[in-house]
CSV table of N, CA and C in Angstrom, one decimal:
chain,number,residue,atom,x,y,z
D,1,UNK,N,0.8,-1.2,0.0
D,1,UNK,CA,0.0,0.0,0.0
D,1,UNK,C,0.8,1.3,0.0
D,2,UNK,N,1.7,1.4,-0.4
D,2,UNK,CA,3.1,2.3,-0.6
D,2,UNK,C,2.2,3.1,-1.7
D,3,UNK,N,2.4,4.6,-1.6
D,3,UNK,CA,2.1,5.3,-3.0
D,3,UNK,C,2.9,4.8,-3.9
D,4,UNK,N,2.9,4.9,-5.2
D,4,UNK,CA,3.5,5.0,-6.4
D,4,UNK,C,4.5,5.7,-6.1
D,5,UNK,N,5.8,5.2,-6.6
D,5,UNK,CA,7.1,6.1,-6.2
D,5,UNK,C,7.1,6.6,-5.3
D,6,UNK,N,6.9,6.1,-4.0
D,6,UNK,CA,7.6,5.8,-2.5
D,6,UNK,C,8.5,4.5,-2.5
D,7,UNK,N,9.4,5.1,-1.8
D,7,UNK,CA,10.2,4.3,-1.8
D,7,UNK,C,10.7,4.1,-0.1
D,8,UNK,N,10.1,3.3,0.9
D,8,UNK,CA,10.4,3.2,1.9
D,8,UNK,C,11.7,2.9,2.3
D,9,UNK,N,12.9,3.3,3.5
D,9,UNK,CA,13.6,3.0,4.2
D,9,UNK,C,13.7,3.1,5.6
D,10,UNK,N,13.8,1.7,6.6
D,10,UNK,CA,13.7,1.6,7.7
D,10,UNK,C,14.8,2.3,8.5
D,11,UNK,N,14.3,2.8,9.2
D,11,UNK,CA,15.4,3.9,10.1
D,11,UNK,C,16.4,3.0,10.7
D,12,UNK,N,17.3,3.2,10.9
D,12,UNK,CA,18.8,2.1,11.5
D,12,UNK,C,18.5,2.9,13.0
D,13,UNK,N,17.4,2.2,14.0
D,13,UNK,CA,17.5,2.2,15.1
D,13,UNK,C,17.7,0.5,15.2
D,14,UNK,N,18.7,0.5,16.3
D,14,UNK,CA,19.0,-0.6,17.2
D,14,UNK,C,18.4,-1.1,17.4
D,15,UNK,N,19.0,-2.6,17.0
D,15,UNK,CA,18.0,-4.1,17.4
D,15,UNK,C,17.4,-4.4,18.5
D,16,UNK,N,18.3,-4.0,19.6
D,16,UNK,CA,18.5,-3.8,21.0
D,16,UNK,C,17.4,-3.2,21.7
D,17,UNK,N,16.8,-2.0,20.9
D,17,UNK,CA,15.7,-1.5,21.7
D,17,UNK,C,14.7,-2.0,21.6
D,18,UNK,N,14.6,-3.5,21.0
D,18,UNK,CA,13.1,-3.7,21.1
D,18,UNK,C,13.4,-5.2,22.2
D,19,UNK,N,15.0,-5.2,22.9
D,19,UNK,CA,14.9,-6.7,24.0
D,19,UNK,C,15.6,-7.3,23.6
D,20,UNK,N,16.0,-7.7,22.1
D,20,UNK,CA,16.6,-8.7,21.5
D,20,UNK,C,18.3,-8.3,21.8
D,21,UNK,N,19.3,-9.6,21.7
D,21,UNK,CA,20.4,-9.5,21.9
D,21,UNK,C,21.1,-8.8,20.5
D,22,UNK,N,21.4,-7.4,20.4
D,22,UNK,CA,22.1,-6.4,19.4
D,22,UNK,C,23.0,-6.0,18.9
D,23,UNK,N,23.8,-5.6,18.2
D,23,UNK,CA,24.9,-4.5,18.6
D,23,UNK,C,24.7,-2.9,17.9
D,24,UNK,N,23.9,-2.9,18.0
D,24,UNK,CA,23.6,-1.4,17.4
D,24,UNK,C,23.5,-1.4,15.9
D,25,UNK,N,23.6,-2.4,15.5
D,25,UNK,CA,23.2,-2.3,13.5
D,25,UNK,C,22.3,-3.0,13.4
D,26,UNK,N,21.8,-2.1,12.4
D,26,UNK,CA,20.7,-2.2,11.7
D,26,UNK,C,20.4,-2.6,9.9
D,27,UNK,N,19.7,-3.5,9.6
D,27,UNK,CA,19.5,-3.1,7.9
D,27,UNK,C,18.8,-2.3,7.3
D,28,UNK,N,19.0,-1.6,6.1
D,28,UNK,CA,18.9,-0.9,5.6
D,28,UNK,C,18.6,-1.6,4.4
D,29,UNK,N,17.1,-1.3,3.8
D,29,UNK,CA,16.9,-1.9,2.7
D,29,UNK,C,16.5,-0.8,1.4
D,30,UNK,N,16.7,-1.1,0.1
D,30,UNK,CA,16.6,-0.7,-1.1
D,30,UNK,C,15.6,-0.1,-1.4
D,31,UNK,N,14.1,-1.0,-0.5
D,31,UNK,CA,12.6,0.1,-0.4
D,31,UNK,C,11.8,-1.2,-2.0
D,32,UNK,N,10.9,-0.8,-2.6
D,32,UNK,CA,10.2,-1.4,-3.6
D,32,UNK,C,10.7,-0.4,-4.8
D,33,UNK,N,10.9,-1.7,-6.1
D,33,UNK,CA,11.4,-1.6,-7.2
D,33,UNK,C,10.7,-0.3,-8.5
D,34,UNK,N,9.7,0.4,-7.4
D,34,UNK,CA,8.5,1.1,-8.5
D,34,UNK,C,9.8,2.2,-8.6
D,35,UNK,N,9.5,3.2,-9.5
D,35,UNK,CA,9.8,4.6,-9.7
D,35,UNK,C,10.1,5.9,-8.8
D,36,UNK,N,11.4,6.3,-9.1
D,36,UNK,CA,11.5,7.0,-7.4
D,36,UNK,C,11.3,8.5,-7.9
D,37,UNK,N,10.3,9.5,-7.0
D,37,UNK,CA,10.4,10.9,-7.0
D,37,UNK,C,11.6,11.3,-8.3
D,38,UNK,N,11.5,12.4,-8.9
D,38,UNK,CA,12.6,13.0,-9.8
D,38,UNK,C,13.6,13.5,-8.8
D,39,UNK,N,13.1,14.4,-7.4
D,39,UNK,CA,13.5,15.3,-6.9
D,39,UNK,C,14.7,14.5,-6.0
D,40,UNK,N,14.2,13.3,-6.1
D,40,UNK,CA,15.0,12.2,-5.1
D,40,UNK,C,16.3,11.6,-5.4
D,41,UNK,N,17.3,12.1,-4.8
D,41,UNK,CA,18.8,11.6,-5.3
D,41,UNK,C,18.7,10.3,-5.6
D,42,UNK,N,19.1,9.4,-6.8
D,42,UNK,CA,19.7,8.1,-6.7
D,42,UNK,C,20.3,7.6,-5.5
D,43,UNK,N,19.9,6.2,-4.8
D,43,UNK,CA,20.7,6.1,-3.9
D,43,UNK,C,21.8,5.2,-4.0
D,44,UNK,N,22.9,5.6,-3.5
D,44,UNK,CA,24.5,5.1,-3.4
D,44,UNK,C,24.2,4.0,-3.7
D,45,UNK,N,25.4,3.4,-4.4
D,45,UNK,CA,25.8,1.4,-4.5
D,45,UNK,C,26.2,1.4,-3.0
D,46,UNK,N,26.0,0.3,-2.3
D,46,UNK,CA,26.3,-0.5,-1.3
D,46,UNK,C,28.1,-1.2,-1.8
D,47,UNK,N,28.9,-0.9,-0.5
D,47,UNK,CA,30.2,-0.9,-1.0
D,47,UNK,C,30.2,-2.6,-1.4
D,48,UNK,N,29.6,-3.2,-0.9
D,48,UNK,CA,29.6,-4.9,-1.2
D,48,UNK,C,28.9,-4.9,-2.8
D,49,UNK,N,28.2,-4.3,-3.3
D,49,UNK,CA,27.2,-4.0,-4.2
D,49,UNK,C,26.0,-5.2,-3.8
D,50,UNK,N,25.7,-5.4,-2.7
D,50,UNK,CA,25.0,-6.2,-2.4
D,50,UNK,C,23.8,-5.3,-2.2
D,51,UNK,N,22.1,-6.1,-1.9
D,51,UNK,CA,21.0,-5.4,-1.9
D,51,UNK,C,20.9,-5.0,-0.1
D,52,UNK,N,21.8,-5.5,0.8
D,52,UNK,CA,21.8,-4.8,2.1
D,52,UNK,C,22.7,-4.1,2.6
D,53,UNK,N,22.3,-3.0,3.0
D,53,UNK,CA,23.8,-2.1,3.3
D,53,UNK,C,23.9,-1.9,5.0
D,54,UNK,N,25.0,-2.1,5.8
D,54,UNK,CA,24.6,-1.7,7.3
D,54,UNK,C,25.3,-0.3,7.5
D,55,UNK,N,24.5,-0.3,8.6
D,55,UNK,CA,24.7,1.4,9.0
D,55,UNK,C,24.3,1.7,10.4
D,56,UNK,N,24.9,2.5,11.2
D,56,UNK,CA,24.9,2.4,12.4
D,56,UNK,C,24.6,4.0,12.8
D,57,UNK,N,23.8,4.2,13.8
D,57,UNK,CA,23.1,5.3,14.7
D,57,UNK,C,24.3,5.9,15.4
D,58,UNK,N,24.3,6.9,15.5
D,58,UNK,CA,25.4,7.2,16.5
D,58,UNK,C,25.0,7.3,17.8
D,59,UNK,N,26.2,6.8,18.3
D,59,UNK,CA,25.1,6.7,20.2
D,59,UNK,C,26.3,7.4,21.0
D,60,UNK,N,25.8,7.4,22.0
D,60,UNK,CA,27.2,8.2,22.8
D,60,UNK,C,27.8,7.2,23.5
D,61,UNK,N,29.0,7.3,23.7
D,61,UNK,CA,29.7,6.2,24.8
D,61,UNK,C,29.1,5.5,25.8
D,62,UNK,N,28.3,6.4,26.6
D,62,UNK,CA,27.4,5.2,27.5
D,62,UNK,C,26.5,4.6,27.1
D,63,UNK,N,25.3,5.0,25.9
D,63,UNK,CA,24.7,4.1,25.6
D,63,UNK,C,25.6,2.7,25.0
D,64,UNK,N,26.6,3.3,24.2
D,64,UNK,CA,27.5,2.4,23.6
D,64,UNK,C,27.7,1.1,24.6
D,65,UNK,N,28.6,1.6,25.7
D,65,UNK,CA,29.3,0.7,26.8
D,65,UNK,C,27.7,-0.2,27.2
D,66,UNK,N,26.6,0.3,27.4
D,66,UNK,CA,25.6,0.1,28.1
D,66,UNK,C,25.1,-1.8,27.0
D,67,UNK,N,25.1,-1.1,25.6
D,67,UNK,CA,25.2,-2.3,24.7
D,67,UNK,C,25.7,-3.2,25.2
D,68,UNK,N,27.1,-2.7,24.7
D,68,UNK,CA,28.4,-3.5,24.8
D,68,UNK,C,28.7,-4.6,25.8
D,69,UNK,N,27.7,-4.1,27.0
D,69,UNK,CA,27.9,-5.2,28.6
D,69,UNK,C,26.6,-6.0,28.8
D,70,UNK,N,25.7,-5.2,28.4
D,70,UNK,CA,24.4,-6.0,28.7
D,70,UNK,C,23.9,-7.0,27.5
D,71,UNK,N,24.4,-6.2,26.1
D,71,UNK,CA,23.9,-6.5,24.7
D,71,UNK,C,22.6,-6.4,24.5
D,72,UNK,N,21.6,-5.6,25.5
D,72,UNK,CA,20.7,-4.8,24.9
D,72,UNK,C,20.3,-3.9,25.7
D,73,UNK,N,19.6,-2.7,26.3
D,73,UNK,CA,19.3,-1.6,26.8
D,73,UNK,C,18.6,-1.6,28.1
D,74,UNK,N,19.1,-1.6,29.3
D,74,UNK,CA,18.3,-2.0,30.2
D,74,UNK,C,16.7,-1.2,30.4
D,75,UNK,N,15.8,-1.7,31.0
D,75,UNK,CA,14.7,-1.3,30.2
D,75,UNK,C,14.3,0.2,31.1
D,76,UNK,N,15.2,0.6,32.0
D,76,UNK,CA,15.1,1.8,32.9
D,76,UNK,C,15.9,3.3,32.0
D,77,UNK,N,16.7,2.4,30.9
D,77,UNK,CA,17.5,3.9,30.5
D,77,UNK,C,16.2,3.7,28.7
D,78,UNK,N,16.0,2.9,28.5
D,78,UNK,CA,15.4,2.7,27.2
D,78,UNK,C,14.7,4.4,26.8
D,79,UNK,N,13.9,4.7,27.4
D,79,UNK,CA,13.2,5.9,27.0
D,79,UNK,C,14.4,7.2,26.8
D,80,UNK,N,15.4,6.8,27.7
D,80,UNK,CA,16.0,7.8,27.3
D,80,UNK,C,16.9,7.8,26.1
D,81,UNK,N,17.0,6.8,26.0
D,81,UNK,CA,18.0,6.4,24.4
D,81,UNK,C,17.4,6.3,23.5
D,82,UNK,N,16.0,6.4,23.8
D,82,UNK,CA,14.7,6.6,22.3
D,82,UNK,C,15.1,7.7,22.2
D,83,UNK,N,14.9,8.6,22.9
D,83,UNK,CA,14.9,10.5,23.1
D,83,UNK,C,16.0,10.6,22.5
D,84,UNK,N,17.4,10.4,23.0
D,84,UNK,CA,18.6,10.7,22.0
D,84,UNK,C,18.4,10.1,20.5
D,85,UNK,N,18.2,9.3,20.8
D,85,UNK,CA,18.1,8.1,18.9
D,85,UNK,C,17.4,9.4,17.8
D,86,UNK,N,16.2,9.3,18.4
D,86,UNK,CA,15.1,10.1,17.7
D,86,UNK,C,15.3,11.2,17.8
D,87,UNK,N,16.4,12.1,18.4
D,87,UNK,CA,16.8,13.5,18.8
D,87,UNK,C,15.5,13.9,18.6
D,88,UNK,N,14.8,13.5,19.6
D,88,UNK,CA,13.6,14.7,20.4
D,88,UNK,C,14.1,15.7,20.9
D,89,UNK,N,13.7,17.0,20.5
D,89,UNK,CA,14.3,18.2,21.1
D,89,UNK,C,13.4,18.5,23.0
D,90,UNK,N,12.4,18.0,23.3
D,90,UNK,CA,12.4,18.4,24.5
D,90,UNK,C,11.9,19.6,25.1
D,91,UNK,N,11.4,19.7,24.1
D,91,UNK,CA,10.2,21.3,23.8
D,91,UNK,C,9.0,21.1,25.1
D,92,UNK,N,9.8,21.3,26.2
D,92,UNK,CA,8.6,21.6,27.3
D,92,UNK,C,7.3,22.9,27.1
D,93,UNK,N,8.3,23.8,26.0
D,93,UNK,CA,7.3,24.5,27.0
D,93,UNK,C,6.2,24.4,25.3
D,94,UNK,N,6.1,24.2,24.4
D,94,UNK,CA,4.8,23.6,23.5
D,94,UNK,C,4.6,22.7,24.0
D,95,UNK,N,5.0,21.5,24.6
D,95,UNK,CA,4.4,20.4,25.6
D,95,UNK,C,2.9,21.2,26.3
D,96,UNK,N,3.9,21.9,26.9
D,96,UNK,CA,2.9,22.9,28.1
D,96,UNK,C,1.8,24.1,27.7
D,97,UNK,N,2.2,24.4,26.6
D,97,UNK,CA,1.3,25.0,25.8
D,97,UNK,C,0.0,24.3,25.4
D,98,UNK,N,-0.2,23.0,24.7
D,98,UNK,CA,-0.8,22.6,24.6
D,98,UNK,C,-2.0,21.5,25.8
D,99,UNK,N,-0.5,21.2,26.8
D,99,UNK,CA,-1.1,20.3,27.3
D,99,UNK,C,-2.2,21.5,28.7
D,100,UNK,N,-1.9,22.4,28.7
D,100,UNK,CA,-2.9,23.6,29.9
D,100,UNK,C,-4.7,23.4,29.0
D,101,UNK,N,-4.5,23.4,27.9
D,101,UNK,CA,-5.8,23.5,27.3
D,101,UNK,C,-6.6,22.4,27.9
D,102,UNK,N,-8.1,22.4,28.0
D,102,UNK,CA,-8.8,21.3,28.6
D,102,UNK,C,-9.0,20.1,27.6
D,103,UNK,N,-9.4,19.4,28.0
D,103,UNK,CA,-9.9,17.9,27.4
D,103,UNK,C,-10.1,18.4,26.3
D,104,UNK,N,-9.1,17.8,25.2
D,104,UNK,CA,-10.5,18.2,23.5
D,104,UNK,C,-11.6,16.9,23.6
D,105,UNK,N,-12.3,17.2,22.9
D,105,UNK,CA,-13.7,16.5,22.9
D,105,UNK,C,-13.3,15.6,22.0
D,106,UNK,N,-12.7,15.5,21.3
D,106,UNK,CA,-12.2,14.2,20.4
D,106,UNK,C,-11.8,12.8,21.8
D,107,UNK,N,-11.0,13.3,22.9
D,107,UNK,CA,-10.1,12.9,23.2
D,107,UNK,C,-11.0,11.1,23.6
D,108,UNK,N,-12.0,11.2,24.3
D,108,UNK,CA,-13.1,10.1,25.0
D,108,UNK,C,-13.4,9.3,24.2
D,109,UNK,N,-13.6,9.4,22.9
D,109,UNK,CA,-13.7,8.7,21.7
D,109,UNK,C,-12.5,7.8,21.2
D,110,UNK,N,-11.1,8.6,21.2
D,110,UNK,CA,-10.2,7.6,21.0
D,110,UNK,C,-9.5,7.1,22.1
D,111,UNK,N,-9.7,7.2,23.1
D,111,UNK,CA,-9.4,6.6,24.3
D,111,UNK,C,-10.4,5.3,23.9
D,112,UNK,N,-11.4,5.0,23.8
D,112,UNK,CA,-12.2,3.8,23.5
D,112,UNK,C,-11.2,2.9,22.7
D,113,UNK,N,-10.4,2.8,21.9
D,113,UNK,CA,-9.6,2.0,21.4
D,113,UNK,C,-8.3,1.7,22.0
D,114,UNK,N,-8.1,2.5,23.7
D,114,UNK,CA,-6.5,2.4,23.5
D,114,UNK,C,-6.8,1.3,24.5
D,115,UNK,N,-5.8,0.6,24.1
D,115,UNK,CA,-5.8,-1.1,25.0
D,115,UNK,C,-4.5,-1.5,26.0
D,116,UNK,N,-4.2,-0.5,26.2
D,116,UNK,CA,-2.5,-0.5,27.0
D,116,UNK,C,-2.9,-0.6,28.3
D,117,UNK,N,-1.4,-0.7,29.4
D,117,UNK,CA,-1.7,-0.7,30.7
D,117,UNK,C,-2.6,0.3,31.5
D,118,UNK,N,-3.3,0.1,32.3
D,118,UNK,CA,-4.0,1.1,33.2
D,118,UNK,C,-2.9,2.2,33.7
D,119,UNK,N,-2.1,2.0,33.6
D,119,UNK,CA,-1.3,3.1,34.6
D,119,UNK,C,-0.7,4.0,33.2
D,120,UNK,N,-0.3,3.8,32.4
D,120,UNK,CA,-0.5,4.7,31.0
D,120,UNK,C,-1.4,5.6,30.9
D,121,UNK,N,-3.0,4.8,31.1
D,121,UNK,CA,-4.1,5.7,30.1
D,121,UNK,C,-3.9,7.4,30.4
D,122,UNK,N,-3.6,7.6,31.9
D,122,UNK,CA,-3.8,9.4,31.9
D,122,UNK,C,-2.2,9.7,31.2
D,123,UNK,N,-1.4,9.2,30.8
D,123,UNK,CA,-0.6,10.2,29.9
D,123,UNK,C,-1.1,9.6,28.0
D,124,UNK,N,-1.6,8.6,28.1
D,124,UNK,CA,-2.6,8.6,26.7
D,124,UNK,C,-3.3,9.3,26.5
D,125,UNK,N,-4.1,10.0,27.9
D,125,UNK,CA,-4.9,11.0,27.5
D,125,UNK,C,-4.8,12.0,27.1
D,126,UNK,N,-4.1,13.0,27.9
D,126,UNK,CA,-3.2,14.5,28.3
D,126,UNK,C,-2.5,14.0,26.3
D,127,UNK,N,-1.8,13.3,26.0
D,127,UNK,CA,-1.1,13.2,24.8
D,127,UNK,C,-2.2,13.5,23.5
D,128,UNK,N,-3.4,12.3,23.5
D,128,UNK,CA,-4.2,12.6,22.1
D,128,UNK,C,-4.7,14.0,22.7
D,129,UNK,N,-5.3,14.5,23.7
D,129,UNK,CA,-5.7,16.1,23.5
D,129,UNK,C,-5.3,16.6,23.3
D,130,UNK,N,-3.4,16.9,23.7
D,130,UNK,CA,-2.4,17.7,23.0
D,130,UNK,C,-2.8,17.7,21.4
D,131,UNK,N,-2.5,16.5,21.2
D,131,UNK,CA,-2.6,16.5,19.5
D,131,UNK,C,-3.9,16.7,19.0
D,132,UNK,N,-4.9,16.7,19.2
D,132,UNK,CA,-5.8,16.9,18.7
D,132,UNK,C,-6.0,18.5,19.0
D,133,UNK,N,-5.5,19.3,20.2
D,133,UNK,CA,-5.5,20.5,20.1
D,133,UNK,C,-4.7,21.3,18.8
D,134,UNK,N,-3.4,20.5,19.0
D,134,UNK,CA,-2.5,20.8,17.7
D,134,UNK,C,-2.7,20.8,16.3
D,135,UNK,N,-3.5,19.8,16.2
D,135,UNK,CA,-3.8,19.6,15.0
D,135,UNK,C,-5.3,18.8,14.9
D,136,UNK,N,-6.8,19.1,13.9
D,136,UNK,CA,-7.6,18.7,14.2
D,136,UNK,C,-7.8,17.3,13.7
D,137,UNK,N,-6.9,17.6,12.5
D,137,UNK,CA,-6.9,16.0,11.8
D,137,UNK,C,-6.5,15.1,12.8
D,138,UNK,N,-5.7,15.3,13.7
D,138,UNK,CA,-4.9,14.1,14.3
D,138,UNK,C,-6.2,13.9,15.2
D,139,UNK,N,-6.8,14.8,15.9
D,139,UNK,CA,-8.2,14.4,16.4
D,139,UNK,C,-9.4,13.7,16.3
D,140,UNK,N,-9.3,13.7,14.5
D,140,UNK,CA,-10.3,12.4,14.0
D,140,UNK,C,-9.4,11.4,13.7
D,141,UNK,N,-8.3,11.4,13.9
D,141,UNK,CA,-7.7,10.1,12.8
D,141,UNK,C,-7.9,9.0,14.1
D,142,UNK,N,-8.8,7.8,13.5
D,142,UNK,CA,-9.1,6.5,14.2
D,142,UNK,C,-7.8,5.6,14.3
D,143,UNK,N,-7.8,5.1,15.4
D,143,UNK,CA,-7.2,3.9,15.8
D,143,UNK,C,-5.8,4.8,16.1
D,144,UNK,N,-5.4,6.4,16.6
D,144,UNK,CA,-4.3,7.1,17.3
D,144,UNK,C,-3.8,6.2,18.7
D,145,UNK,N,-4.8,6.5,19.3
D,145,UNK,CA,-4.7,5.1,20.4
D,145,UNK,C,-3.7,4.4,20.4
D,146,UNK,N,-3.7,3.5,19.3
D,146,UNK,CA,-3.2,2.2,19.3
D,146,UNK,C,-1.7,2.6,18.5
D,147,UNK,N,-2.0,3.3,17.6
D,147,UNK,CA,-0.6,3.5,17.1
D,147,UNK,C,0.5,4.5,18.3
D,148,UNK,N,-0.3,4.9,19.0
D,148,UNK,CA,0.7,5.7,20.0
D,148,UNK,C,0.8,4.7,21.3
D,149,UNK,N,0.3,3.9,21.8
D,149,UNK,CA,0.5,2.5,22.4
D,149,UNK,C,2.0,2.6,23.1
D,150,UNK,N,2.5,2.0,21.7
D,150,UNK,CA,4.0,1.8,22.6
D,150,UNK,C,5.1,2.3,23.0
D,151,UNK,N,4.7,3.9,21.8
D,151,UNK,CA,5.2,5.2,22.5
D,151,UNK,C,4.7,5.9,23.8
D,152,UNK,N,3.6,5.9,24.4
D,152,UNK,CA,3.1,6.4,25.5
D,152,UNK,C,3.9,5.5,26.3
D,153,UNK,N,3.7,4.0,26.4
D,153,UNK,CA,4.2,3.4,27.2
D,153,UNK,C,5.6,3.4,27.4
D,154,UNK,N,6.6,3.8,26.4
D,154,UNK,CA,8.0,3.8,26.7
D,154,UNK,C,8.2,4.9,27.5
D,155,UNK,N,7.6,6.4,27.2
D,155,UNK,CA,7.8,7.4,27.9
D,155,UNK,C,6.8,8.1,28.5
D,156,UNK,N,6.2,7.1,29.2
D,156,UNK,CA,5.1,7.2,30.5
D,156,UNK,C,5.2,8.0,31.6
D,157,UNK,N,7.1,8.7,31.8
D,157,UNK,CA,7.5,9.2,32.6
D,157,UNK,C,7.9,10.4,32.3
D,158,UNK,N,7.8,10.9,31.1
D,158,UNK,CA,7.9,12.3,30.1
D,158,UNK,C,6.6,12.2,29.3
D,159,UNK,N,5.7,12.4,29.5
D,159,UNK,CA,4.6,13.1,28.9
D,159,UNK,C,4.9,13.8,27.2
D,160,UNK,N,6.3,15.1,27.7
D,160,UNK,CA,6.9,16.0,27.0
D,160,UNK,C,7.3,14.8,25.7
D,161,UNK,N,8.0,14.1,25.7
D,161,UNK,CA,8.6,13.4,24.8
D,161,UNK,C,7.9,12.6,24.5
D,162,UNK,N,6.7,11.9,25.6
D,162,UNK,CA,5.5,11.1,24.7
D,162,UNK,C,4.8,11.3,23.4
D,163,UNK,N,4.3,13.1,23.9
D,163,UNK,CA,3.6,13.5,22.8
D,163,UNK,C,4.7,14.2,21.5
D,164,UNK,N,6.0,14.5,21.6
D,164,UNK,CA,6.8,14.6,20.5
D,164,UNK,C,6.9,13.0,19.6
């Protein structure tokens, strides 16, 4: 279900952050054979000229060592190594901008779909009314809930970086 001349590439985050034993690489695939954008550079030969190329995130020394000893992310620092990975900037205070406004009225409706732990739901909540204040589309769009799932639940403890 890719538009016509999309050409998907999986982000080289770490195998690691989803539990599995890692070392910080990732594959990087070619995407589907359709027609790519004009505006879109050709992409490089792979030095193997093979159809997988690896590539690696830059992490800082501790997350590195943190790898390195455990061989995957202990599950206390994980949110915080999303936040670097994903260079979330940490924009409290649009956090806080949006999140002062009251309940949007969207918010009761897609809370009906969200199926995560009970101790989540109130920063699932506070999050879809941000965004639905932010933006109204994101306020109708069905099944938000569920796609924000396992983002709420990694940063259950930052709100601020849930909803980025």
């Amino acid at each position: 279900y890719p538009a016509p001349g999309f050409s998907p590439v999986p982000s080289s985050i770490p195998q690691a952050m989803g539990g599995g034993k890692g070392t910080g690489v990732a594959l990087q695939g070619k995407g589907n054979s359709g027609p790519t954008p004009s505006a879109a550079p050709a992409p490089a030969p792979t030095p193997a000229g093979g159809r997988w190329a690896r590539s690696r995130m830059p992490l800082t020394a501790e997350a590195e060592g943190l790898l390195r000893k455990y061989g995957q992310y202990p599950p206390h620092r994980r949110a915080q190594i999303w936040a670097q990975l994903l260079r979330l900037p940490g924009d409290v205070d649009a956090w806080q901008s949006l999140a002062k406004n009251p309940e949007h009225p969207k918010t009761e409706g897609q809370m009906k779909a969200f199926t995560g732990p009970p101790e989540t739901a109130p920063v699932m909540r506070q999050v879809l009314s941000a965004l639905a204040h932010h933006s109204d589309g994101l306020g109708r769009a069905k099944g938000l809930a569920r796609l924000l799932q396992p983002l709420v639940q990694e940063f259950t403890q930052s709100p601020t970086l849930a909803f980025e």
